[in-house]
Coordinates of C-alpha atoms in Angstrom, one line a residue:
M1 CA 0.0 0.0 -0.1
G2 CA 2.9 2.2 -0.3
R3 CA 2.8 5.5 -2.2
T4 CA 4.4 5.5 -5.7
S5 CA 7.1 8.0 -6.6
S6 CA 6.0 11.1 -8.4
S7 CA 6.9 11.0 -12.1
T8 CA 6.4 14.6 -12.7
Y9 CA 9.7 15.8 -10.8
S10 CA 13.2 15.3 -12.1
A11 CA 15.6 14.6 -9.4
G12 CA 18.4 16.8 -10.9
G13 CA 16.2 19.8 -11.1
K14 CA 15.7 22.6 -8.5
A15 CA 13.0 22.2 -5.8
S16 CA 10.5 24.7 -4.7
M17 CA 9.3 22.8 -1.5
S18 CA 10.7 20.3 0.6
C19 CA 8.7 17.7 2.9
V20 CA 9.2 14.8 5.4
S21 CA 6.9 12.0 4.8
L22 CA 5.1 10.9 8.0
T23 CA 2.5 8.6 6.3
S24 CA 4.6 5.6 5.9
S25 CA 2.9 2.3 6.9
S26 CA 5.7 1.6 9.0
S27 CA 5.5 4.7 11.3
R28 CA 3.8 4.4 14.5
H29 CA 2.2 7.8 14.3
G30 CA 1.0 7.8 10.7
H31 CA -2.3 6.3 9.4
A32 CA -2.5 4.4 6.2
Y33 CA -5.6 5.5 4.6
G34 CA -4.9 4.0 1.2
H35 CA -6.7 5.1 -1.8
S36 CA -10.1 5.8 0.0
Y37 CA -8.9 9.1 1.1
S38 CA -10.0 11.7 -1.5
S39 CA -11.4 15.0 -1.9
T40 CA -15.2 15.6 -2.4
Q41 CA -14.8 16.6 -6.0
S42 CA -13.3 13.1 -7.0
S43 CA -15.3 10.9 -4.5
A44 CA -18.0 10.5 -7.4
G45 CA -20.6 10.2 -4.5
F46 CA -18.9 7.7 -2.3
S47 CA -17.9 8.4 1.4
T48 CA -14.7 10.3 1.9
A49 CA -14.2 9.2 5.5
P50 CA -11.1 7.4 6.3
T51 CA -11.6 3.8 6.8
S52 CA -9.3 0.7 7.7
V53 CA -10.7 -1.5 5.0
A54 CA -8.4 -1.7 2.0
S55 CA -11.0 -2.7 -0.5
T56 CA -13.4 0.1 0.1
P57 CA -14.5 1.1 -3.4
A58 CA -13.3 4.5 -4.4
P59 CA -11.6 5.9 -7.5
E60 CA -7.9 5.9 -7.4
A61 CA -6.7 9.4 -6.1
H62 CA -3.5 11.0 -5.0
V63 CA -3.2 12.6 -1.5
F64 CA -1.0 15.3 -3.0
D65 CA -1.5 17.3 -6.0
L66 CA 0.8 16.0 -8.7
S67 CA 1.2 19.3 -10.1
N68 CA 3.2 20.6 -7.0
R69 CA 7.0 20.2 -7.1
L70 CA 8.2 17.8 -4.5
R71 CA 11.8 17.3 -3.4
R72 CA 12.9 13.6 -2.9
L73 CA 14.9 12.6 0.0
D74 CA 18.4 11.7 -0.5
S75 CA 17.9 8.0 0.0
E76 CA 15.3 8.0 -2.6
V77 CA 17.6 9.7 -5.0
A78 CA 20.1 7.2 -4.6
G79 CA 17.7 4.6 -5.5
H80 CA 17.5 2.5 -2.5
A81 CA 15.3 2.3 0.6
S82 CA 16.5 4.1 3.8
Q83 CA 16.5 2.4 7.1
A84 CA 16.4 5.7 9.1
P85 CA 13.4 6.5 11.1
R86 CA 10.8 8.9 9.3
S87 CA 9.3 10.3 12.4
V88 CA 10.3 12.9 15.4
A89 CA 10.3 11.9 18.9
L90 CA 7.7 13.3 21.1
P91 CA 9.0 16.5 23.1
P92 CA 9.9 15.6 26.9
D93 CA 7.6 18.0 28.4
M94 CA 4.6 16.3 26.6
R95 CA 5.3 12.9 27.9
L96 CA 3.4 11.2 31.0
G97 CA 5.3 11.6 34.0
S98 CA 5.8 13.6 37.3
K99 CA 5.6 17.5 37.1
D100 CA 8.7 18.0 39.2
S101 CA 10.9 15.8 37.2
I102 CA 13.7 17.5 35.4
P103 CA 13.5 17.2 31.6
I104 CA 16.2 15.3 30.0
P105 CA 16.8 16.3 26.4
I106 CA 16.7 13.1 24.0
P107 CA 18.6 13.4 20.8
V108 CA 16.6 13.1 17.7
A109 CA 17.5 10.7 15.4
S110 CA 19.4 12.2 12.3
V111 CA 16.9 12.7 9.4
A112 CA 18.4 13.6 6.2
G113 CA 17.6 17.1 5.3
V114 CA 15.9 18.1 8.6
L115 CA 17.7 20.2 11.2
E116 CA 17.1 20.0 15.0
D117 CA 13.7 21.8 15.6
Y118 CA 12.2 23.9 18.6
F119 CA 10.5 21.0 20.3
S120 CA 13.8 19.2 20.8
K121 CA 15.2 21.9 23.1
P122 CA 14.8 21.4 26.9
V123 CA 12.4 23.5 29.0
V124 CA 13.8 25.5 31.7
R125 CA 11.5 26.6 34.4
A126 CA 12.0 29.7 36.4
K127 CA 12.8 29.3 40.1
E128 CA 10.0 30.4 42.4
L129 CA 11.0 32.9 45.1
K130 CA 9.9 32.0 48.5
K131 CA 7.9 34.6 50.5
R132 CA 9.2 36.0 53.7
K133 CA 7.2 34.6 56.7
N134 CA 6.0 37.0 59.5
F135 CA 7.4 40.3 58.0
N136 CA 6.8 43.2 60.4
F137 CA 7.2 46.5 58.3
W138 CA 7.3 48.8 61.3
G139 CA 9.2 46.4 63.7
E140 CA 12.1 45.8 61.2
M141 CA 12.3 49.4 59.8
P142 CA 15.2 51.5 61.2
H143 CA 14.0 54.1 63.8
E144 CA 15.4 56.9 62.0
I145 CA 13.4 56.2 58.9
A146 CA 10.2 55.7 61.1
V147 CA 10.6 59.0 62.6
H148 CA 11.1 60.8 59.4
I149 CA 8.0 59.2 58.1
L150 CA 6.0 60.4 61.1
Q151 CA 7.5 64.0 60.6
F152 CA 4.8 64.3 57.7
L153 CA 1.9 64.1 60.2
R154 CA 0.2 66.9 62.0
P155 CA 0.3 67.1 65.9
K156 CA -3.4 66.1 66.2
E157 CA -2.7 62.9 64.1
L158 CA 0.4 62.0 66.0
V159 CA -1.6 62.1 69.2
R160 CA -4.3 59.7 67.6
C161 CA -1.6 57.4 66.2
C162 CA 0.0 56.9 69.7
L163 CA -3.0 54.9 70.6
V164 CA -2.1 52.0 68.1
S165 CA 0.3 50.2 70.4
K166 CA 3.1 50.7 72.9
A167 CA 5.7 50.8 70.2
W168 CA 3.7 53.4 68.4
H169 CA 3.3 55.4 71.6
K170 CA 6.9 55.5 72.1
M171 CA 7.6 56.5 68.4
C172 CA 4.9 59.2 68.4
F173 CA 6.1 60.9 71.5
D174 CA 9.8 60.7 70.3
G175 CA 11.5 64.2 70.9
Q176 CA 12.6 64.6 67.5
L177 CA 9.0 65.0 66.3
W178 CA 8.3 67.8 68.7
I179 CA 11.1 70.1 68.2
N180 CA 8.4 72.9 67.5
V181 CA 5.4 72.8 69.6
N182 CA 3.0 75.4 68.2
T183 CA -0.6 75.0 69.6
E184 CA -2.2 78.1 67.5
D185 CA -4.0 75.8 65.2
Y186 CA -5.2 73.0 67.7
Y187 CA -5.2 74.7 71.0
Q188 CA -9.0 74.3 71.4
D189 CA -9.0 70.5 70.6
I190 CA -5.9 69.2 72.4
P191 CA -6.7 68.2 76.1
A192 CA -4.5 69.5 78.9
A193 CA -3.2 66.0 79.8
S194 CA -1.9 65.2 76.1
L195 CA -0.3 68.6 76.0
T196 CA 1.3 68.0 79.4
R197 CA 2.6 64.5 78.2
I198 CA 4.1 66.1 75.0
M199 CA 5.9 68.7 76.9
T200 CA 7.3 66.1 79.4
K201 CA 8.2 63.4 77.0
A202 CA 9.9 65.7 74.3
G203 CA 11.1 68.2 76.7
P204 CA 15.0 68.3 75.9
F205 CA 14.3 68.2 72.2
V206 CA 11.8 71.2 72.2
R207 CA 13.2 74.5 70.8
D208 CA 10.0 76.5 70.2
L209 CA 7.0 76.5 72.4
N210 CA 4.0 78.4 71.6
L211 CA 1.1 77.9 74.1
R212 CA -0.8 80.9 72.9
G213 CA -4.4 80.6 73.8
C214 CA -4.1 77.6 76.0
V215 CA -6.7 78.4 78.7
Q216 CA -7.1 74.7 79.7
M217 CA -3.9 74.4 81.6
P218 CA -4.4 76.2 85.0
E219 CA -5.1 72.9 86.9
R220 CA -2.2 71.2 85.2
W221 CA 0.3 73.9 85.9
S222 CA -0.1 73.7 89.6
T223 CA 0.4 69.8 89.7
D224 CA 2.8 69.2 86.7
G225 CA 4.1 72.8 86.0
L226 CA 7.4 71.9 87.9
N227 CA 8.0 68.8 85.9
V228 CA 7.3 70.4 82.6
S229 CA 9.7 73.3 83.3
D230 CA 12.4 70.8 84.5
A231 CA 12.0 68.9 81.1
C232 CA 12.0 71.9 78.9
R233 CA 15.5 73.3 79.2
N234 CA 16.6 74.1 75.7
L235 CA 14.0 76.6 74.7
E236 CA 14.9 79.3 72.3
Y237 CA 11.4 80.6 71.3
F238 CA 8.8 80.9 74.2
S239 CA 5.2 82.2 73.9
L240 CA 2.6 82.4 76.4
E241 CA 0.3 85.1 75.0
G242 CA -3.3 84.8 76.3
C243 CA -2.3 81.6 78.4
R244 CA -3.7 81.0 81.9
I245 CA -0.5 80.3 83.8
D246 CA 0.7 81.2 87.2
R247 CA 3.4 83.4 88.2
S248 CA 5.8 80.8 89.7
S249 CA 5.5 78.4 86.6
V250 CA 6.6 81.4 84.3
H251 CA 9.6 82.1 86.5
H252 CA 10.8 78.3 86.4
F253 CA 10.5 78.4 82.8
L254 CA 12.6 81.8 82.6
I255 CA 15.3 80.2 85.1
R256 CA 15.7 76.9 83.4
N257 CA 16.1 78.3 79.8
P258 CA 19.0 80.7 79.4
R259 CA 19.3 80.4 75.7
L260 CA 16.0 82.0 75.2
V261 CA 16.0 84.4 72.3
H262 CA 12.3 85.2 71.7
I263 CA 9.9 85.7 74.7
N264 CA 6.2 86.7 74.3
L265 CA 4.4 87.4 77.5
S266 CA 1.7 89.7 76.1
G267 CA -1.5 90.0 78.1
L268 CA -0.3 88.1 81.2
K269 CA -1.7 90.0 84.2
D270 CA 0.4 88.1 86.7
I271 CA 3.7 89.2 85.2
T272 CA 5.7 91.8 87.2
N273 CA 8.9 93.5 87.3
S274 CA 10.4 90.3 89.0
A275 CA 10.0 88.5 85.8
M276 CA 12.0 91.3 84.0
R277 CA 14.6 90.9 86.5
I278 CA 14.9 87.1 85.9
I279 CA 15.2 87.7 82.1
A280 CA 17.8 90.4 82.6
Q281 CA 19.8 88.1 84.9
G282 CA 19.4 84.7 83.0
C283 CA 18.8 85.6 79.3
P284 CA 21.7 87.4 77.8
Q285 CA 21.0 86.4 74.2
L286 CA 17.5 87.8 74.3
E287 CA 16.6 89.6 71.0
H288 CA 12.7 89.9 71.0
L289 CA 10.6 90.8 74.0
N290 CA 6.8 91.4 74.0
V291 CA 5.4 92.5 77.2
S292 CA 2.5 94.5 75.8
W293 CA -0.8 94.7 78.0
C294 CA 1.3 93.5 81.0
L295 CA -0.4 95.9 83.6
N296 CA 1.9 95.2 86.4
V297 CA 5.2 95.7 84.1
D298 CA 6.7 99.4 83.8
T299 CA 9.9 100.9 82.7
R300 CA 11.7 100.1 85.9
G301 CA 11.8 96.4 84.9
L302 CA 12.5 97.3 81.3
L303 CA 15.4 99.3 82.3
R304 CA 17.4 96.2 83.6
I305 CA 16.6 94.4 80.4
A306 CA 18.0 97.3 78.3
Q307 CA 21.1 97.4 80.5
S308 CA 21.7 93.5 80.4
C309 CA 20.5 92.4 77.1
A310 CA 22.9 94.0 74.5
L311 CA 21.4 92.0 71.5
L312 CA 17.8 93.3 72.0
K313 CA 16.3 94.3 68.7
D314 CA 12.6 94.0 69.0
L315 CA 10.7 95.6 72.1
R316 CA 7.0 95.6 72.2
A317 CA 5.7 97.5 75.0
G318 CA 2.2 98.6 74.2
E319 CA 0.3 100.4 77.0
I320 CA 3.2 100.3 79.6
K321 CA 3.3 102.9 82.1
G322 CA 6.3 105.1 83.0
L323 CA 7.5 105.8 79.4
N324 CA 8.5 109.4 80.5
D325 CA 11.4 107.8 82.6
K326 CA 14.5 109.7 81.6
A327 CA 17.1 106.9 82.5
F328 CA 15.2 104.1 80.4
L329 CA 14.9 106.4 77.4
L330 CA 18.7 107.3 77.4
E331 CA 19.6 103.6 77.9
L332 CA 17.8 102.8 74.8
F333 CA 19.4 105.9 72.9
E334 CA 22.9 104.9 73.9
H335 CA 22.7 101.2 72.9
N336 CA 20.9 102.0 69.7
T337 CA 20.2 98.3 68.8
L338 CA 16.4 98.3 68.5
E339 CA 14.9 97.6 65.2
R340 CA 11.3 97.4 66.1
L341 CA 9.9 99.6 68.8
I342 CA 6.1 99.3 69.5
L343 CA 4.8 102.0 72.0
S344 CA 1.1 102.0 71.1
H345 CA -1.5 103.2 73.7
C346 CA 1.4 104.8 75.9
L347 CA -0.2 107.8 77.3
D348 CA 3.0 108.9 79.1
L349 CA 4.9 109.4 75.9
D350 CA 5.0 113.0 75.2
D351 CA 7.2 115.2 73.0
E352 CA 10.2 115.4 75.6
S353 CA 10.2 111.6 75.8
L354 CA 10.3 111.1 72.2
H355 CA 13.1 113.7 71.8
L356 CA 15.3 111.7 74.5
L357 CA 14.5 108.5 72.6
I358 CA 15.5 109.7 69.2
Q359 CA 18.0 112.6 69.7
G360 CA 19.3 111.9 73.2
E361 CA 19.8 114.8 75.9
N362 CA 21.1 118.2 74.6
P363 CA 22.2 117.1 71.1
E364 CA 24.5 119.5 69.2
I365 CA 22.4 121.4 66.6
D366 CA 23.4 122.1 62.9
P367 CA 23.3 126.0 62.5
L368 CA 22.7 125.5 58.7
T369 CA 19.8 122.9 58.9
D370 CA 18.8 123.5 62.4
R371 CA 18.9 119.7 63.1
A372 CA 20.2 117.6 65.7
I373 CA 23.7 116.1 64.9
V374 CA 23.2 112.6 66.4
P375 CA 24.0 109.1 65.0
P376 CA 21.0 107.7 62.8
R377 CA 19.0 105.4 64.5
K378 CA 18.5 101.8 63.4
L379 CA 14.8 101.6 63.8
R380 CA 13.0 99.8 61.0
H381 CA 9.5 99.7 62.4
L382 CA 8.0 102.4 64.7
D383 CA 4.7 102.4 66.2
I384 CA 3.5 105.4 68.3
S385 CA -0.3 105.3 67.5
R386 CA -2.8 106.4 70.1
C387 CA -0.3 108.3 72.1
K388 CA -2.5 111.1 73.0
S389 CA 0.3 113.3 74.5
L390 CA 2.3 113.6 71.3
T391 CA 2.1 116.8 69.1
V392 CA 3.5 118.0 65.8
K393 CA 6.7 119.2 67.4
G394 CA 7.4 115.8 69.0
V395 CA 6.9 114.0 65.8
Q396 CA 9.0 116.3 63.7
C397 CA 12.3 115.1 65.6
L398 CA 11.8 111.9 63.6
S399 CA 12.9 113.6 60.3
H400 CA 16.3 112.8 59.0
T401 CA 17.0 110.6 62.0
V402 CA 15.4 107.2 61.0
P403 CA 16.7 106.7 57.5
R404 CA 16.0 102.9 57.7
L405 CA 12.5 103.1 58.6
V406 CA 10.2 100.8 56.7
G407 CA 6.9 100.7 58.8
F408 CA 5.4 103.9 60.5
Q409 CA 2.3 103.9 62.3
L410 CA 0.9 107.3 63.5
S411 CA -3.0 106.7 63.8
H412 CA -5.2 108.1 66.2
C413 CA -3.0 110.9 67.1
D414 CA -5.0 114.2 67.5
G415 CA -3.6 117.4 66.3
M416 CA -1.3 116.0 63.6
T417 CA -1.0 118.3 60.6
D418 CA 0.9 118.3 57.4
D419 CA 4.0 119.8 58.8
A420 CA 4.5 116.8 61.1
L421 CA 4.9 114.5 58.0
T422 CA 6.7 116.5 55.3
G423 CA 10.1 116.1 56.8
I424 CA 9.6 112.4 57.4
F425 CA 8.5 111.6 54.0
E426 CA 11.7 113.3 52.7
S427 CA 14.2 111.3 54.8
V428 CA 12.7 107.5 54.6
P429 CA 13.4 106.2 51.2
L430 CA 12.7 102.6 52.2
L431 CA 9.2 103.2 53.6
T432 CA 6.6 100.5 52.6
H433 CA 4.0 100.7 55.2
L434 CA 2.3 103.9 56.3
D435 CA -0.7 104.2 58.6
L436 CA -2.4 107.5 59.1
E437 CA -5.8 106.4 60.3
E438 CA -8.1 108.9 61.7
L439 CA -5.8 112.1 61.4
D440 CA -8.5 114.6 61.0
E441 CA -6.3 117.6 60.4
L442 CA -4.3 116.2 57.4
S443 CA -5.1 117.5 54.0
N444 CA -4.2 116.6 50.5
I445 CA -0.9 118.4 50.8
S446 CA 0.3 115.3 52.7
L447 CA -0.6 112.9 50.0
Q448 CA 1.0 115.3 47.3
N449 CA 4.2 115.4 49.3
L450 CA 4.1 111.6 49.6
A451 CA 3.8 111.2 45.9
R452 CA 7.0 113.3 45.1
S453 CA 9.1 111.7 48.1
P454 CA 11.7 109.1 47.6
C455 CA 9.6 106.4 49.2
S456 CA 6.9 106.6 46.5
K457 CA 8.5 103.8 44.5
K458 CA 8.7 101.4 47.5
L459 CA 5.4 102.2 49.2
E460 CA 3.1 99.0 49.4
H461 CA 0.6 99.8 52.1
L462 CA -1.3 103.0 52.6
N463 CA -4.1 103.6 55.2
I464 CA -5.9 106.8 55.4
S465 CA -9.1 105.6 56.8
Y466 CA -11.2 108.3 58.6
C467 CA -9.1 111.1 57.0
E468 CA -12.2 113.1 56.1
N469 CA -10.3 116.1 54.3
L470 CA -8.4 113.8 51.8
G471 CA -9.9 113.4 48.4
D472 CA -9.1 112.9 44.8
S473 CA -6.7 115.8 44.2
G474 CA -4.2 113.9 46.8
M475 CA -5.1 110.3 46.0
L476 CA -4.8 110.6 42.2
Q477 CA -1.3 111.5 42.3
V478 CA -0.4 108.8 45.0
V479 CA -1.9 106.2 42.6
K480 CA 0.0 107.4 39.7
S481 CA 3.3 107.7 41.4
C482 CA 3.3 104.6 43.8
S483 CA 3.5 101.8 41.5
Q484 CA 4.2 99.1 44.0
L485 CA 0.9 99.6 46.0
K486 CA -0.8 96.3 47.3
S487 CA -3.3 97.7 49.7
I488 CA -5.1 100.9 50.0
V489 CA -7.6 101.7 52.8
M490 CA -9.7 104.7 52.0
D491 CA -12.9 104.3 53.9
N492 CA -14.8 107.4 55.1
T493 CA -12.8 109.7 52.9
R494 CA -13.8 112.1 50.1
V495 CA -12.5 109.8 47.2
S496 CA -14.8 109.4 44.2
D497 CA -15.1 107.2 41.2
L498 CA -12.2 109.0 39.5
V499 CA -9.8 107.2 41.9
L500 CA -11.2 103.9 41.2
T501 CA -11.0 104.4 37.5
E502 CA -7.3 105.5 37.7
I503 CA -6.6 102.7 39.8
A504 CA -8.1 100.2 37.3
A505 CA -6.1 101.9 34.5
Q506 CA -2.7 101.8 36.5
V507 CA -3.1 98.3 37.3
R508 CA -4.0 97.5 33.6
E509 CA -0.8 99.1 32.3
R510 CA 1.4 97.4 35.0
D511 CA -0.1 94.1 33.9
R512 CA 0.6 94.8 30.3
A513 CA 4.1 95.8 31.1
I514 CA 4.7 92.3 32.5
Q515 CA 6.3 90.1 29.8
G516 CA 5.9 86.4 30.0
V517 CA 3.3 83.6 30.1
V518 CA -0.3 84.7 30.8
Q519 CA -1.1 83.3 34.6
S520 CA -4.5 81.5 34.6
P521 CA -6.3 82.1 36.8
P522 CA -5.1 85.6 37.8
D523 CA -4.2 86.6 41.4
A524 CA -5.4 89.7 43.3
S525 CA -2.4 92.1 43.3
L526 CA -4.3 95.0 44.8
H527 CA -6.6 95.4 47.6
I528 CA -8.9 98.4 48.0
V529 CA -11.3 99.4 50.6
V530 CA -13.8 102.2 50.0
Y531 CA -16.8 101.5 51.9
D532 CA -18.8 104.5 53.5
C533 CA -17.2 106.8 50.9
Q534 CA -20.1 109.1 49.7
N535 CA -18.7 110.0 46.5
V536 CA -18.1 106.3 45.4
T537 CA -21.1 105.0 43.4
W538 CA -21.8 101.8 41.6
T539 CA -20.3 103.1 38.3
G540 CA -16.9 103.4 39.7
V541 CA -17.4 99.8 41.1
R542 CA -18.4 98.5 37.7
E543 CA -15.2 100.0 36.4
I544 CA -13.2 97.7 38.6
L545 CA -15.3 94.7 37.8
S546 CA -15.0 95.2 34.1
R547 CA -11.3 95.6 34.2
N548 CA -10.9 92.5 36.0
T549 CA -12.7 90.5 33.4
E550 CA -10.5 91.5 30.5
P551 CA -8.6 88.6 28.6
N552 CA -5.1 87.9 29.4
R553 CA -5.1 89.4 32.8
N554 CA -2.4 88.4 35.4
K555 CA -3.2 90.8 38.2
V556 CA -6.8 91.9 39.2
I557 CA -8.2 94.2 41.9
S558 CA -9.9 93.1 45.1
L559 CA -12.4 95.5 46.3
K560 CA -14.4 96.2 49.4
C561 CA -17.2 98.7 49.0
F562 CA -20.8 99.5 50.3
Y563 CA -22.3 96.5 51.7
G564 CA -25.3 96.6 49.2
Y565 CA -22.8 96.0 46.3
Q566 CA -20.4 93.6 48.2
D567 CA -22.3 90.3 47.6
T568 CA -22.1 90.9 43.8
V569 CA -18.4 92.1 44.1
N570 CA -17.6 88.9 46.0
E571 CA -19.1 86.6 43.6
H572 CA -17.6 88.3 40.8
M573 CA -14.2 88.0 42.3
K574 CA -14.8 84.3 43.0
R575 CA -15.4 83.7 39.3
V576 CA -12.5 85.5 38.1
L577 CA -10.1 84.0 40.4
R578 CA -11.1 80.5 39.2
G579 CA -10.7 81.5 35.6
D580 CA -14.3 81.8 34.6
A581 CA -14.0 85.2 32.8
K582 CA -17.1 84.8 30.8
A583 CA -19.4 84.0 33.8
A584 CA -17.9 87.0 35.7
A585 CA -18.5 89.3 32.5
R586 CA -22.1 88.1 32.4
L587 CA -22.6 88.8 36.2
E588 CA -21.2 92.2 35.8
R589 CA -23.6 93.1 32.8
K590 CA -26.6 91.7 34.7
W591 CA -25.8 93.9 37.7
A592 CA -25.3 96.8 35.6
E593 CA -28.7 96.4 34.0
Y594 CA -30.3 95.9 37.4
M595 CA -28.5 99.2 38.7
I596 CA -29.7 101.2 35.6
A597 CA -33.3 99.9 36.0
S598 CA -33.1 100.8 39.7
E599 CA -32.2 104.5 38.8
E600 CA -34.8 104.7 36.1
A601 CA -37.6 103.3 38.4
G602 CA -37.0 106.2 40.9
A603 CA -37.3 108.9 38.3
Q604 CA -40.6 110.9 38.1
G605 CA -43.0 111.1 35.2
A606 CA -44.9 108.9 33.0
G607 CA -44.3 105.2 32.6
A608 CA -43.4 104.7 36.3
R609 CA -45.3 101.3 36.5
R610 CA -43.4 100.0 33.4
R611 CA -40.1 101.1 34.9
R612 CA -40.9 99.6 38.2
R613 CA -41.7 96.2 36.3
R614 CA -38.5 96.5 34.4
L615 CA -36.6 96.9 37.7
R616 CA -38.3 93.7 39.1
E617 CA -37.4 91.7 36.1
A618 CA -33.8 93.0 36.1
A619 CA -33.6 92.1 39.9
M620 CA -34.8 88.7 39.5
V621 CA -32.4 88.1 36.4
H622 CA -29.5 89.5 38.4
A623 CA -30.4 87.5 41.6
D624 CA -30.4 84.2 39.3
E625 CA -27.0 85.2 37.9
E626 CA -25.5 85.9 41.2
D627 CA -26.8 82.6 42.7
G628 CA -25.2 80.7 39.5
G629 CA -27.8 80.8 37.1
P630 CA -31.2 79.6 36.6
R631 CA -31.6 75.8 37.2
G632 CA -33.0 73.7 34.5
G633 CA -33.8 76.8 32.4
R634 CA -36.3 78.1 34.9
R635 CA -36.0 80.7 37.6
R636 CA -36.5 79.2 41.1
A637 CA -39.6 80.2 43.0
R638 CA -39.1 83.4 45.2
S639 CA -41.5 84.3 48.0
G640 CA -41.5 86.9 50.5
G641 CA -40.8 84.5 53.2
C642 CA -42.8 83.2 56.3
T643 CA -44.2 86.2 58.0
V644 CA -44.1 84.2 61.4
M645 CA -40.6 83.0 61.0

């Protein structure tokens, strides 16, 4: 039943296809179908399924198309039958056997014309990694890394995490996590026991201790105050402003911390000059001291600090008695180390006291300029607001003696005129903050002098609130000259819409001068306060709003105005800051239509009913737009509200 050789192919010619016959009757894997295997086209109606009966009637047919060119094996070309096996061994991985057995490559019998194929290669399995048993992430982590991770938690979260286990409790109260104990954000939530435990556990590590506003500690100070003060011995920043603490605990803190640089005892009624004596004896590195509103402290205690603390730069002594003490004022003049001096609400500070503080006693006078020849003061911030005893003559001594002045507060000082400020503006080129609130006798001449002064290019914050004589003639020049302004407080003054229009134009020109990528959304670079200004109307407010909605704006203006307009202004600013300029422009347009309809409705003459109806419609449209637009295409229902409730 063997297959006869093809007679259509010459042995010496070129071959286009090679094959290995696997259908020999002697092969274990082949099937001898004989002549019964044929295509459906040549079956002549007989069954084409393979059978084992050799005599099944069927027309003689070839398995392969004789028209194809086949390559004979070398043994057939030689004219003799080859005894080599004509099959390929089954790959080892397909044989029946154990899964864990290592496959052994079996050499394939050499078949003439056939190279070693893919299935004869051994299969190499990847070695599985064994999982680590009982891996404790936090237990095997180095302590330094665990502490570094816990540093990203807030204090309130650390206190909660300490309840997990004893190990976590130890880690959460590690002193490295509590170098800075600042309770301003959570002083109302943290219990006194937890706060005491924190200060006791992390005491040697604490550098900054701010207990401002902690009123829940009076009982704890009496029982644990000594332990807390013994633990905290390396403090550099210490603040007890508004804290309820007894005098002895404060003294213990001050005695056990000689490295203190910053001390804030503002508002503590129990503090006396004895605490000032302890500071003078044990804190030689002190640079900042705040004893404002300490009613039992006077200049006798501050004199000891001025004599002992040579590095003192910041002294805040608001509402302290005895500021007419000649010895204390001359001590401050001789040292000349203060950079910030806060003397607000000091009723004892008069013209003579200010002269001693700034010019000393009997200074030499220059005959040409009529000025005192004294070393310039190092003051950068000076606050003498609400000092009722000061007059124009006393303030004039500041001219040409404080050239480094950056912030100056002179509010609520009665009797101040333009002469008190003229010389100061000429001699303070670094001035950035100026507070002239409620100086009734100031005129526009002071603002004009400020616009021409050397500090006009540096000025950032200006407060002329309740200066009822100041108006457009002075503020227009200030707005044009002071290009770095960030806040202007002008409530209860005579400024009008012209000032708002000029401010909007100046901010627009400065924004165009900035070259670079357009910032989206913009930020508020200038804050204006103009409420209770009789000459400011809705048209000036609308000018600010319309300028804020212009395209490609990086800087916009924040406005605080008449309370009837403020809701619309706030909603408009909210849309501008989130980058929705189209919605902000639509709100500004609807509000303008409502304001125009309001003015028309108040007019006399024919058509009053129509104007009132138009006002109601404009008011409803504006209210819908201010609330975010009508919902579902329909305005929400509005009623007058419940008369009972």
